[in-house]
Amino acid sequence: KPSTANKRIEKEQFLHAATPAGQRAAHGQPLPSAAGQDKGEQKEGAARPLSVPGQGTRDHPPAHTALRDRLLAAVVACFKRHGAAAIDTPVLELRETLMGKYGEEAKLIYELQDQGGELLALRYDLTVPFARYLAMNKITNMKRYHIAKVYRRDNPATTRGRYREFYQCDFDIAGQFDPMIPDAECLKIVHEILSDLQLGDFLIKVNDRRILNGIFAVCGIPESKFITMCCSVDKLDKVPWEEVRSEMVGEKGLSPEAADHIGEYVQLHGGLELIEQLLQDPKLSQNKLAKEGLGDMKLLFEYLTLFGITGKISFDLSLARGLDYYTGVIFEAVLLQQENDHVEEPVSVGSVAGGGRYDGLVGMFDPKGRKVPCVGISIGIERIFSILEQRMKASGEKVRTTETQVLVATPHKHLLAARLKLISELWGAGIKAEMLYKKDPKLLKQLQYCEDMGIPLAAIVGDQELTDGVVKLRDVATRKEVDIPREKLVDEIRRRLEP
Amino acid sequence: KPSTANKRIEKEQFLHAATPAGQRAAHGQPLPSAAGQDKGEQKEGAARPLSVPGQGTRDHPPAHTALRDRLLAAVVACFKRHGAAAIDTPVLELRETLMGKYGEEAKLIYELQDQGGELLALRYDLTVPFARYLAMNKITNMKRYHIAKVYRRDNPATTRGRYREFYQCDFDIAGQFDPMIPDAECLKIVHEILSDLQLGDFLIKVNDRRILNGIFAVCGIPESKFITMCCSVDKLDKVPWEEVRSEMVGEKGLSPEAADHIGEYVQLHGGLELIEQLLQDPKLSQNKLAKEGLGDMKLLFEYLTLFGITGKISFDLSLARGLDYYTGVIFEAVLLQQENDHVEEPVSVGSVAGGGRYDGLVGMFDPKGRKVPCVGISIGIERIFSILEQRMKASGEKVRTTETQVLVATPHKHLLAARLKLISELWGAGIKAEMLYKKDPKLLKQLQYCEDMGIPLAAIVGDQELTDGVVKLRDVATRKEVDIPREKLVDEIRRRLEP
């Protein structure tokens, strides 16, 4: 759900759109910080050696991957708690599949070279492939999640965590159901995930495209301008109303009266009482679309009340979202942050989830245009990752990159065979064990490795231990060593590792 | 590690290399079976609707994804047991990074269109990106695994499980260590994984590029022909020696004597005794490379004896593997299958893992050519998946695609609020719960859903239960229902779901 890319295009230029490959060094970008960690940050403007990955992409080193896996595990646990199945679709899609789905953003699609055969492109999100999948397999009913990389030839801003290759994390419910029940579950899931991850305070803004279109209609805007009006309104989270108004009047040719009229509506936000108020609005209540949208919004708030989560939900008429394909409820979650004590209202630190209802997309892939209503959410896993990473850096907490429980060590020479036999026993018992790949490593080096890697236990065998039929089990943190009869070693290790 | 692609190129033509997009339908390929399952296999030659994924790629529906996730979890557990960290590299690599690494296979690389900026291509395997990663970050020491998709513009043969987008599953040890210790661990890992997955009998063939090169040298072959000789020898798992011999003599211009001489060696296979025999061979023992290789092979067998796995290891001089970059020990695991009672020797059903030592690859990415010795394995997860899938089909076993534990149900109308409240309580307690997205679903439909989806429990609330402060807990399999006090419901569900 590429909500923010439109804004990116407007605000920024392509650095590399016209850069021949040979001049790459001159346009060198800082290396992504993840890779930089291993050897100090590379300076901006430094020559990029041949061996870096492509512009705006990055390698994920072990510490990065371990933290990301932990984060994704929490998200997947929530999706599974709500009964979703996983699917996987190809990274390569037919170009035709992606064409006409992303509006202006289409120019950000990566296309493959014509090497004979079909014309291909890299997927731009997971929503369009999901719709294609449903139509192709004539599935009319499905709750699925999909976590995978997507590709956008966007202007990379790696310092702000914006890459050309990044993970999306989607949950969608497809099918013809009673109004707002799946929509409410989507919001519940966003609420659960943001709570589970302990990211701090957050707010989920909710609106409905039908309400926005109703507002535009009663303000006298022709239908052909609804989408461009949405784009203007969508900027209200970044710029004040005055700027949006002058865009409407100056660039988009609205009368000042119409713009002011729109402004009266789209600056409203609240809860159930605002819905009730708008349902009584003499003009809006006469508009069929707005009435439908408001009725459903009321129903949604009833369900969210039963879920006990309305405290973090705001019905916000300025929320518009950039994409064409939304047809009903739309939402976006932002983290809140108390910037300083003088500011009364908490400030937003950016969107971490978004989504909405798209009832027409599947029909675009069906030969007979049969529709499958869908509603879904996308968790902004890359942004959440950046926040967690910064927080861990600040707190000095280290992620273990391996799960090794025991290092098999020897105190003197000529004991490689003893180590190989013992480690083989441990692996056979399912214990996570390592040894140094040296014939005769020094004991100190082996113990140092435990400390460096956070390995909690060392199992040490020397000639004496072999004679006595024991293994010296060392607690790396306390340095306490105890002889354990060999046949009891596995049980003792398991006992020590119990949480 | 693209061992078999060379063979593919030789044996097969590109169906689509010169097919204009408009003629695609005439060259239609059968749809991948995974997608076909949902709606019956599509006939070969049938028109491909716009909404299919690209040629040789496929969607993975929930049953497929669930089985694959289970399989990958077993592989990852083994990699972690051996202390590996995970890394992730981009799907997009600079074209220059991939150039000159894959020999003839380079023409199978997917290239991206030049849309301004760098020239990019899709990764062809995970080994070259790993080598690039090590060189770029000046890492001289690392044990990592990486499970991800790779891309090859190969002629797809989807019925035989060969796709243009497929998973690789790699474990590699980089670093300067004492000989054959990491190499032995790689073989131990292959042995563990194939045993853990209960795929039936298997054999791991082992050889060394230095031994092969030594053989070629003592048979009078010039060094410039070593690689092409390897390619010929590598066919011995598919065709009899006579054919390989006639290729050597006819196409590659060897003298019949030299070919026969090679033939005496490369048809040998055995264990430690064969190594000893070759170490005594008057000619081979004079060749420096062969002697080194045989000495290391002897050491490897010692270590494998300590691991207790030599029973499934064969020193096989016909194993050559296609890729240029191997420099030492090479290996390949095949599943064995008793075809029928009359055949004495079990027959191979194909390679399910492979790998070897590549000490020169990292140096190709280092500006000063600094080498980092590496050895690694790649588990043929796609082939293993096909075998498991067939086996499950044959046994009629079904994979659950979701993990839902409880369906929250209601026996009559006007109880949506009660369902929403109860399910919210269960989610809050970490219970995996679903409900139908209908205001007033029929009880029969709700219970049918449990049976269809394999959900073990149903929690039913009607007016009576609400009045009594209980929930009716139904065991779906036995149909037994018991009233549970609401405050004890979560505990009772947990108790019932204990393994």
Short mmCIF file of N, CA, C and O in Angstrom, two decimals, chain A residues 16-17 24 35 39 48 50-51 55 59-62 68 80-83 86 88-91 96 109 111 113 115 117-118 132-133 142-143 149 151 153 165 167 173 177-178 185 303 402-404 416 427 431 433-434 437-439, chain B residues 16 24 48 50-51 55 59-62 68 80-83 86 88-91 96 109-111 113 115-118 132-133 136-137 142-143 149 151 153 165 167 173 177-178 185 303 402-404 416 427 431 433-434 437-439:
data_model
loop_
_atom_site.label_atom_id
_atom_site.label_comp_id
_atom_site.label_asym_id
_atom_site.label_seq_id
_atom_site.Cartn_x
_atom_site.Cartn_y
_atom_site.Cartn_z
N HIS A 16 19.65 9.85 -9.57
CA HIS A 16 20.41 8.99 -10.48
C HIS A 16 19.76 8.77 -11.82
O HIS A 16 20.24 8.01 -12.62
N ALA A 17 18.66 9.48 -12.04
CA ALA A 17 17.90 9.19 -13.24
C ALA A 17 18.75 9.33 -14.50
O ALA A 17 18.56 8.61 -15.46
N ARG A 24 29.34 6.82 -11.50
CA ARG A 24 28.72 6.48 -10.24
C ARG A 24 29.49 6.99 -9.04
O ARG A 24 28.92 7.52 -8.10
N ALA A 35 25.52 -1.95 6.97
CA ALA A 35 26.79 -2.51 6.53
C ALA A 35 27.94 -1.72 7.16
O ALA A 35 28.97 -2.26 7.52
N LYS A 39 32.49 -1.78 9.91
CA LYS A 39 33.83 -1.26 9.65
C LYS A 39 33.86 0.26 9.71
O LYS A 39 34.69 0.90 9.06
N ARG A 48 32.54 4.53 -4.48
CA ARG A 48 31.91 3.26 -4.14
C ARG A 48 32.68 2.14 -4.84
O ARG A 48 32.74 2.11 -6.06
N LEU A 50 33.46 -1.52 -6.43
CA LEU A 50 32.61 -2.38 -7.25
C LEU A 50 31.77 -3.32 -6.40
O LEU A 50 30.66 -3.69 -6.78
N SER A 51 32.28 -3.68 -5.24
CA SER A 51 31.65 -4.78 -4.52
C SER A 51 30.49 -4.37 -3.62
O SER A 51 29.99 -5.18 -2.86
N GLN A 55 22.57 0.84 -5.56
CA GLN A 55 22.04 2.08 -4.97
C GLN A 55 20.72 1.86 -4.25
O GLN A 55 19.77 1.33 -4.83
N ASP A 59 22.87 -4.71 2.44
CA ASP A 59 23.02 -6.01 3.06
C ASP A 59 22.52 -5.92 4.49
O ASP A 59 22.64 -4.88 5.14
N HIS A 60 21.97 -7.01 4.97
CA HIS A 60 21.55 -7.07 6.37
C HIS A 60 22.50 -8.00 7.11
O HIS A 60 22.42 -9.20 6.97
N PRO A 61 23.41 -7.43 7.91
CA PRO A 61 24.35 -8.27 8.66
C PRO A 61 23.64 -9.02 9.79
O PRO A 61 22.46 -8.76 10.06
N PRO A 62 24.35 -9.94 10.44
CA PRO A 62 23.69 -10.80 11.42
C PRO A 62 22.90 -10.07 12.52
O PRO A 62 21.77 -10.48 12.81
N ARG A 68 15.50 -8.21 13.12
CA ARG A 68 14.37 -8.23 12.20
C ARG A 68 13.56 -9.51 12.34
O ARG A 68 12.34 -9.49 12.36
N LYS A 80 -1.23 -14.98 12.88
CA LYS A 80 -1.70 -16.36 13.09
C LYS A 80 -2.77 -16.43 14.17
O LYS A 80 -3.67 -17.25 14.12
N ARG A 81 -2.65 -15.56 15.18
CA ARG A 81 -3.65 -15.51 16.24
C ARG A 81 -5.02 -15.17 15.65
O ARG A 81 -6.05 -15.53 16.19
N HIS A 82 -5.00 -14.46 14.53
CA HIS A 82 -6.25 -14.08 13.87
C HIS A 82 -6.61 -15.01 12.72
O HIS A 82 -7.44 -14.67 11.88
N GLY A 83 -5.95 -16.17 12.68
CA GLY A 83 -6.37 -17.20 11.73
C GLY A 83 -5.95 -17.01 10.29
O GLY A 83 -6.58 -17.58 9.38
N ALA A 86 -0.59 -18.17 5.22
CA ALA A 86 0.47 -17.48 4.48
C ALA A 86 0.42 -17.89 3.01
O ALA A 86 0.16 -19.04 2.69
N ASP A 88 2.68 -17.06 -0.86
CA ASP A 88 3.90 -16.47 -1.40
C ASP A 88 3.69 -16.31 -2.91
O ASP A 88 3.16 -17.21 -3.55
N THR A 89 4.02 -15.15 -3.44
CA THR A 89 3.90 -14.93 -4.88
C THR A 89 5.27 -14.53 -5.42
O THR A 89 6.15 -14.16 -4.65
N PRO A 90 5.47 -14.62 -6.74
CA PRO A 90 6.81 -14.33 -7.27
C PRO A 90 7.19 -12.86 -7.15
O PRO A 90 6.32 -11.98 -7.16
N VAL A 91 8.48 -12.61 -7.05
CA VAL A 91 8.99 -11.24 -7.11
C VAL A 91 8.77 -10.67 -8.51
O VAL A 91 8.51 -9.50 -8.69
N GLU A 96 2.28 -6.16 -17.51
CA GLU A 96 0.86 -5.84 -17.70
C GLU A 96 0.07 -5.92 -16.40
O GLU A 96 -0.91 -5.21 -16.21
N ILE A 109 8.41 1.72 -10.97
CA ILE A 109 8.47 0.26 -11.10
C ILE A 109 9.79 -0.14 -11.78
O ILE A 109 10.19 0.45 -12.77
N GLU A 111 11.71 -2.38 -14.16
CA GLU A 111 11.38 -3.27 -15.28
C GLU A 111 12.58 -4.14 -15.63
O GLU A 111 13.72 -3.68 -15.57
N GLN A 113 14.89 -6.30 -18.34
CA GLN A 113 15.24 -6.16 -19.74
C GLN A 113 14.47 -7.20 -20.56
O GLN A 113 14.18 -8.28 -20.07
N GLN A 115 14.68 -9.92 -22.55
CA GLN A 115 15.68 -10.91 -22.96
C GLN A 115 15.01 -12.03 -23.75
O GLN A 115 15.47 -13.15 -23.80
N GLY A 117 10.84 -13.54 -24.66
CA GLY A 117 9.76 -14.04 -23.80
C GLY A 117 8.95 -12.88 -23.23
O GLY A 117 8.85 -11.82 -23.84
N GLU A 118 8.41 -13.08 -22.06
CA GLU A 118 7.49 -12.11 -21.49
C GLU A 118 8.20 -10.87 -20.96
O GLU A 118 9.36 -10.92 -20.55
N ARG A 132 -4.31 -10.25 -8.01
CA ARG A 132 -4.09 -11.13 -9.16
C ARG A 132 -4.25 -12.60 -8.78
O ARG A 132 -4.91 -13.38 -9.46
N TYR A 133 -3.67 -12.97 -7.65
CA TYR A 133 -3.74 -14.35 -7.17
C TYR A 133 -5.18 -14.79 -6.93
O TYR A 133 -5.59 -15.88 -7.33
N MET A 142 -10.81 -15.33 1.53
CA MET A 142 -9.49 -15.71 2.02
C MET A 142 -8.97 -14.70 3.03
O MET A 142 -9.14 -13.50 2.87
N LYS A 143 -8.33 -15.23 4.07
CA LYS A 143 -7.65 -14.38 5.06
C LYS A 143 -6.19 -14.78 4.99
O LYS A 143 -5.84 -15.89 5.35
N LYS A 149 9.76 -8.89 0.28
CA LYS A 149 10.38 -7.66 -0.21
C LYS A 149 9.64 -7.12 -1.42
O LYS A 149 9.18 -7.89 -2.27
N TYR A 151 9.84 -3.63 -4.41
CA TYR A 151 10.88 -2.86 -5.11
C TYR A 151 10.34 -1.56 -5.68
O TYR A 151 9.31 -1.59 -6.38
N ARG A 153 11.80 2.15 -7.54
CA ARG A 153 12.92 2.96 -8.03
C ARG A 153 12.80 4.39 -7.50
O ARG A 153 12.85 5.36 -8.24
N GLU A 165 14.70 -1.49 -1.95
CA GLU A 165 14.24 -2.85 -1.67
C GLU A 165 13.87 -2.87 -0.20
O GLU A 165 14.72 -2.57 0.64
N TYR A 167 10.97 -4.56 3.03
CA TYR A 167 9.95 -5.54 3.40
C TYR A 167 8.59 -4.90 3.52
O TYR A 167 8.44 -3.80 4.06
N ILE A 173 -8.16 -9.42 4.29
CA ILE A 173 -9.34 -10.29 4.35
C ILE A 173 -10.14 -10.04 3.08
O ILE A 173 -10.57 -8.92 2.81
N PHE A 177 -18.74 -10.08 3.07
CA PHE A 177 -19.18 -10.33 4.44
C PHE A 177 -20.10 -9.22 4.91
O PHE A 177 -20.33 -8.25 4.19
N ASP A 178 -20.59 -9.34 6.13
CA ASP A 178 -21.41 -8.25 6.67
C ASP A 178 -20.52 -7.05 6.97
O ASP A 178 -19.36 -7.20 7.35
N GLU A 185 -11.62 -5.96 12.53
CA GLU A 185 -10.54 -6.87 12.91
C GLU A 185 -9.18 -6.34 12.43
O GLU A 185 -8.18 -6.47 13.13
N TYR A 303 -18.16 -1.67 16.90
CA TYR A 303 -17.35 -2.89 17.02
C TYR A 303 -16.04 -2.62 17.75
O TYR A 303 -15.59 -3.43 18.57
N THR A 402 23.69 -15.47 17.20
CA THR A 402 23.58 -16.93 17.11
C THR A 402 22.90 -17.42 18.38
O THR A 402 22.71 -16.65 19.32
N GLU A 403 22.53 -18.71 18.40
CA GLU A 403 21.84 -19.24 19.57
C GLU A 403 22.66 -20.32 20.27
O GLU A 403 22.12 -21.11 21.05
N THR A 404 23.94 -20.36 19.97
CA THR A 404 24.82 -21.41 20.52
C THR A 404 24.74 -21.47 22.04
O THR A 404 24.83 -20.44 22.71
N LEU A 416 41.74 -32.93 19.48
CA LEU A 416 40.72 -32.65 18.46
C LEU A 416 39.70 -33.78 18.37
O LEU A 416 38.49 -33.55 18.33
N TRP A 427 25.24 -32.43 19.45
CA TRP A 427 24.36 -32.17 18.30
C TRP A 427 23.27 -33.24 18.22
O TRP A 427 22.12 -32.95 17.97
N ILE A 431 21.42 -30.23 21.22
CA ILE A 431 22.05 -29.07 21.86
C ILE A 431 22.75 -28.23 20.80
O ILE A 431 23.38 -28.78 19.88
N ALA A 433 25.66 -26.39 19.65
CA ALA A 433 27.06 -26.42 20.10
C ALA A 433 28.02 -26.02 18.99
O ALA A 433 27.79 -26.27 17.82
N GLU A 434 29.09 -25.36 19.41
CA GLU A 434 30.16 -25.00 18.49
C GLU A 434 31.50 -25.41 19.05
O GLU A 434 31.64 -25.66 20.25
N TYR A 437 37.55 -24.08 14.91
CA TYR A 437 38.04 -24.94 13.83
C TYR A 437 39.56 -25.01 13.79
O TYR A 437 40.17 -24.85 12.74
N LYS A 438 40.14 -25.21 14.96
CA LYS A 438 41.60 -25.32 15.06
C LYS A 438 41.91 -26.67 15.67
O LYS A 438 41.16 -27.16 16.51
N LYS A 439 43.05 -27.24 15.28
CA LYS A 439 43.45 -28.52 15.86
C LYS A 439 43.74 -28.35 17.36
O LYS A 439 43.30 -29.14 18.18
N HIS B 16 11.59 -20.02 -25.12
CA HIS B 16 11.02 -18.68 -25.24
C HIS B 16 12.00 -17.63 -25.70
O HIS B 16 11.68 -16.46 -25.76
N ARG B 24 2.71 -15.52 -27.18
CA ARG B 24 2.90 -16.31 -25.99
C ARG B 24 1.93 -17.48 -25.88
O ARG B 24 2.31 -18.59 -25.54
N ARG B 48 -2.82 -18.53 -21.95
CA ARG B 48 -2.53 -18.07 -20.61
C ARG B 48 -3.24 -16.74 -20.38
O ARG B 48 -2.94 -15.77 -21.09
N LEU B 50 -4.12 -13.13 -18.78
CA LEU B 50 -3.20 -12.07 -18.35
C LEU B 50 -2.78 -12.20 -16.89
O LEU B 50 -1.69 -11.81 -16.52
N SER B 51 -3.66 -12.76 -16.10
CA SER B 51 -3.43 -12.68 -14.66
C SER B 51 -2.52 -13.77 -14.09
O SER B 51 -2.38 -13.86 -12.89
N GLN B 55 6.25 -16.76 -16.78
CA GLN B 55 6.75 -18.07 -17.20
C GLN B 55 7.76 -18.65 -16.21
O GLN B 55 8.74 -18.01 -15.88
N ASP B 59 2.85 -19.07 -7.95
CA ASP B 59 2.35 -18.68 -6.64
C ASP B 59 2.43 -19.88 -5.71
O ASP B 59 2.28 -21.02 -6.13
N HIS B 60 2.64 -19.59 -4.45
CA HIS B 60 2.61 -20.67 -3.46
C HIS B 60 1.36 -20.50 -2.59
O HIS B 60 1.32 -19.61 -1.75
N PRO B 61 0.36 -21.34 -2.80
CA PRO B 61 -0.87 -21.23 -2.01
C PRO B 61 -0.62 -21.66 -0.56
O PRO B 61 0.45 -22.17 -0.24
N PRO B 62 -1.60 -21.45 0.31
CA PRO B 62 -1.39 -21.69 1.74
C PRO B 62 -0.86 -23.09 2.09
O PRO B 62 0.06 -23.21 2.90
N ARG B 68 6.20 -25.77 3.25
CA ARG B 68 7.54 -25.24 3.03
C ARG B 68 8.09 -24.60 4.32
O ARG B 68 9.25 -24.79 4.67
N LYS B 80 21.17 -23.47 13.05
CA LYS B 80 21.37 -22.79 14.33
C LYS B 80 22.06 -23.70 15.34
O LYS B 80 22.83 -23.24 16.19
N ARG B 81 21.77 -25.00 15.27
CA ARG B 81 22.42 -25.96 16.16
C ARG B 81 23.93 -25.93 15.95
O ARG B 81 24.70 -26.26 16.84
N HIS B 82 24.32 -25.55 14.74
CA HIS B 82 25.75 -25.48 14.42
C HIS B 82 26.30 -24.06 14.53
O HIS B 82 27.37 -23.77 14.01
N GLY B 83 25.53 -23.20 15.18
CA GLY B 83 26.08 -21.88 15.51
C GLY B 83 26.13 -20.87 14.38
O GLY B 83 26.90 -19.91 14.45
N ALA B 86 22.38 -15.59 10.64
CA ALA B 86 21.69 -15.34 9.38
C ALA B 86 22.12 -13.99 8.81
O ALA B 86 22.31 -13.04 9.56
N ASP B 88 21.22 -11.34 5.20
CA ASP B 88 20.30 -11.15 4.08
C ASP B 88 20.97 -10.16 3.13
O ASP B 88 21.53 -9.16 3.56
N THR B 89 20.97 -10.47 1.86
CA THR B 89 21.54 -9.56 0.86
C THR B 89 20.46 -9.23 -0.16
O THR B 89 19.46 -9.93 -0.24
N PRO B 90 20.64 -8.15 -0.93
CA PRO B 90 19.56 -7.76 -1.86
C PRO B 90 19.37 -8.77 -3.00
O PRO B 90 20.32 -9.44 -3.41
N VAL B 91 18.15 -8.83 -3.50
CA VAL B 91 17.87 -9.61 -4.70
C VAL B 91 18.56 -8.96 -5.90
O VAL B 91 19.02 -9.62 -6.81
N GLU B 96 27.95 -6.08 -12.76
CA GLU B 96 29.40 -6.35 -12.70
C GLU B 96 29.76 -7.38 -11.64
O GLU B 96 30.72 -8.12 -11.76
N ILE B 109 21.32 -15.24 -16.53
CA ILE B 109 21.09 -14.18 -15.54
C ILE B 109 20.00 -13.23 -16.03
O ILE B 109 19.99 -12.82 -17.18
N TYR B 110 19.07 -12.91 -15.14
CA TYR B 110 18.04 -11.91 -15.44
C TYR B 110 18.64 -10.52 -15.29
O TYR B 110 19.13 -10.16 -14.21
N GLU B 111 18.57 -9.72 -16.34
CA GLU B 111 19.09 -8.35 -16.25
C GLU B 111 17.94 -7.36 -16.17
O GLU B 111 16.91 -7.55 -16.81
N GLN B 113 16.26 -3.63 -16.85
CA GLN B 113 16.35 -2.62 -17.87
C GLN B 113 17.17 -1.43 -17.36
O GLN B 113 17.15 -1.15 -16.17
N GLN B 115 17.19 1.87 -16.59
CA GLN B 115 16.23 2.96 -16.38
C GLN B 115 16.94 4.18 -15.80
O GLN B 115 16.34 5.00 -15.13
N GLY B 116 18.24 4.25 -16.07
CA GLY B 116 19.05 5.33 -15.49
C GLY B 116 19.69 4.82 -14.22
O GLY B 116 19.08 4.04 -13.49
N GLY B 117 20.93 5.24 -13.98
CA GLY B 117 21.63 4.74 -12.79
C GLY B 117 22.39 3.48 -13.10
O GLY B 117 22.82 3.26 -14.23
N GLU B 118 22.55 2.66 -12.10
CA GLU B 118 23.40 1.49 -12.22
C GLU B 118 22.74 0.39 -13.04
O GLU B 118 21.52 0.27 -13.08
N ARG B 132 30.85 -11.41 -2.10
CA ARG B 132 30.87 -9.96 -2.21
C ARG B 132 30.72 -9.30 -0.83
O ARG B 132 31.44 -8.37 -0.47
N TYR B 133 29.78 -9.82 -0.04
CA TYR B 133 29.52 -9.29 1.30
C TYR B 133 30.76 -9.37 2.18
O TYR B 133 31.12 -8.42 2.89
N MET B 136 33.45 -6.89 0.82
CA MET B 136 33.04 -5.51 1.03
C MET B 136 33.18 -5.09 2.48
O MET B 136 33.54 -3.95 2.78
N ASN B 137 32.88 -5.99 3.39
CA ASN B 137 32.94 -5.66 4.81
C ASN B 137 34.23 -6.12 5.48
O ASN B 137 34.34 -6.08 6.69
N MET B 142 33.52 -16.12 9.30
CA MET B 142 32.07 -16.05 9.50
C MET B 142 31.42 -17.40 9.20
O MET B 142 31.79 -18.09 8.27
N LYS B 143 30.43 -17.72 10.02
CA LYS B 143 29.62 -18.92 9.78
C LYS B 143 28.20 -18.40 9.61
O LYS B 143 27.63 -17.89 10.56
N LYS B 149 15.30 -16.55 -2.26
CA LYS B 149 15.03 -16.90 -3.65
C LYS B 149 16.16 -16.45 -4.57
O LYS B 149 16.74 -15.38 -4.37
N TYR B 151 17.31 -16.44 -9.02
CA TYR B 151 16.64 -16.27 -10.32
C TYR B 151 17.50 -16.77 -11.47
O TYR B 151 18.67 -16.38 -11.58
N ARG B 153 17.15 -17.57 -15.78
CA ARG B 153 16.35 -17.60 -17.00
C ARG B 153 16.52 -18.93 -17.71
O ARG B 153 16.79 -19.01 -18.90
N GLU B 165 12.31 -19.01 -10.57
CA GLU B 165 12.47 -18.40 -9.25
C GLU B 165 12.39 -19.54 -8.25
O GLU B 165 11.40 -20.26 -8.23
N TYR B 167 13.94 -21.24 -4.21
CA TYR B 167 14.65 -21.02 -2.96
C TYR B 167 16.01 -21.71 -2.96
O TYR B 167 16.13 -22.85 -3.41
N ILE B 173 31.00 -21.66 5.77
CA ILE B 173 31.98 -21.30 6.79
C ILE B 173 33.14 -20.62 6.07
O ILE B 173 33.77 -21.22 5.20
N PHE B 177 41.28 -21.80 8.58
CA PHE B 177 41.26 -22.72 9.72
C PHE B 177 42.15 -23.93 9.44
O PHE B 177 42.71 -24.04 8.36
N ASP B 178 42.23 -24.84 10.42
CA ASP B 178 43.00 -26.05 10.16
C ASP B 178 42.22 -26.94 9.18
O ASP B 178 41.00 -26.95 9.17
N GLU B 185 32.32 -30.54 9.12
CA GLU B 185 31.06 -30.10 9.73
C GLU B 185 29.99 -29.89 8.65
O GLU B 185 28.81 -30.19 8.88
N TYR B 303 37.79 -37.55 10.44
CA TYR B 303 36.84 -36.72 11.19
C TYR B 303 35.42 -37.26 11.04
O TYR B 303 34.64 -37.28 12.00
N THR B 402 -3.72 -22.94 8.69
CA THR B 402 -3.79 -21.95 9.75
C THR B 402 -3.57 -22.66 11.07
O THR B 402 -3.54 -23.89 11.13
N GLU B 403 -3.41 -21.90 12.14
CA GLU B 403 -3.16 -22.51 13.44
C GLU B 403 -4.29 -22.23 14.43
O GLU B 403 -4.12 -22.39 15.64
N THR B 404 -5.44 -21.79 13.92
CA THR B 404 -6.56 -21.40 14.77
C THR B 404 -6.93 -22.52 15.75
O THR B 404 -7.06 -23.67 15.36
N LEU B 416 -23.87 -10.89 17.74
CA LEU B 416 -22.58 -10.45 17.22
C LEU B 416 -21.75 -9.77 18.32
O LEU B 416 -20.55 -10.04 18.47
N TRP B 427 -8.16 -13.37 22.19
CA TRP B 427 -6.97 -12.78 21.58
C TRP B 427 -6.07 -12.16 22.64
O TRP B 427 -4.84 -12.32 22.60
N ILE B 431 -4.75 -16.62 22.74
CA ILE B 431 -5.39 -17.78 22.09
C ILE B 431 -5.63 -17.44 20.62
O ILE B 431 -6.05 -16.33 20.29
N ALA B 433 -7.80 -17.40 17.70
CA ALA B 433 -9.26 -17.53 17.60
C ALA B 433 -9.80 -16.85 16.35
O ALA B 433 -9.28 -15.82 15.91
N GLU B 434 -10.83 -17.43 15.79
CA GLU B 434 -11.53 -16.84 14.65
C GLU B 434 -13.02 -16.82 14.92
O GLU B 434 -13.54 -17.54 15.79
N TYR B 437 -17.37 -13.80 9.64
CA TYR B 437 -17.64 -12.37 9.49
C TYR B 437 -19.09 -12.10 9.08
O TYR B 437 -19.35 -11.34 8.14
N LYS B 438 -20.00 -12.78 9.75
CA LYS B 438 -21.42 -12.59 9.47
C LYS B 438 -22.08 -12.11 10.76
O LYS B 438 -21.66 -12.50 11.85
N LYS B 439 -23.13 -11.30 10.61
CA LYS B 439 -23.84 -10.85 11.79
C LYS B 439 -24.53 -12.02 12.49
O LYS B 439 -24.46 -12.17 13.71
#
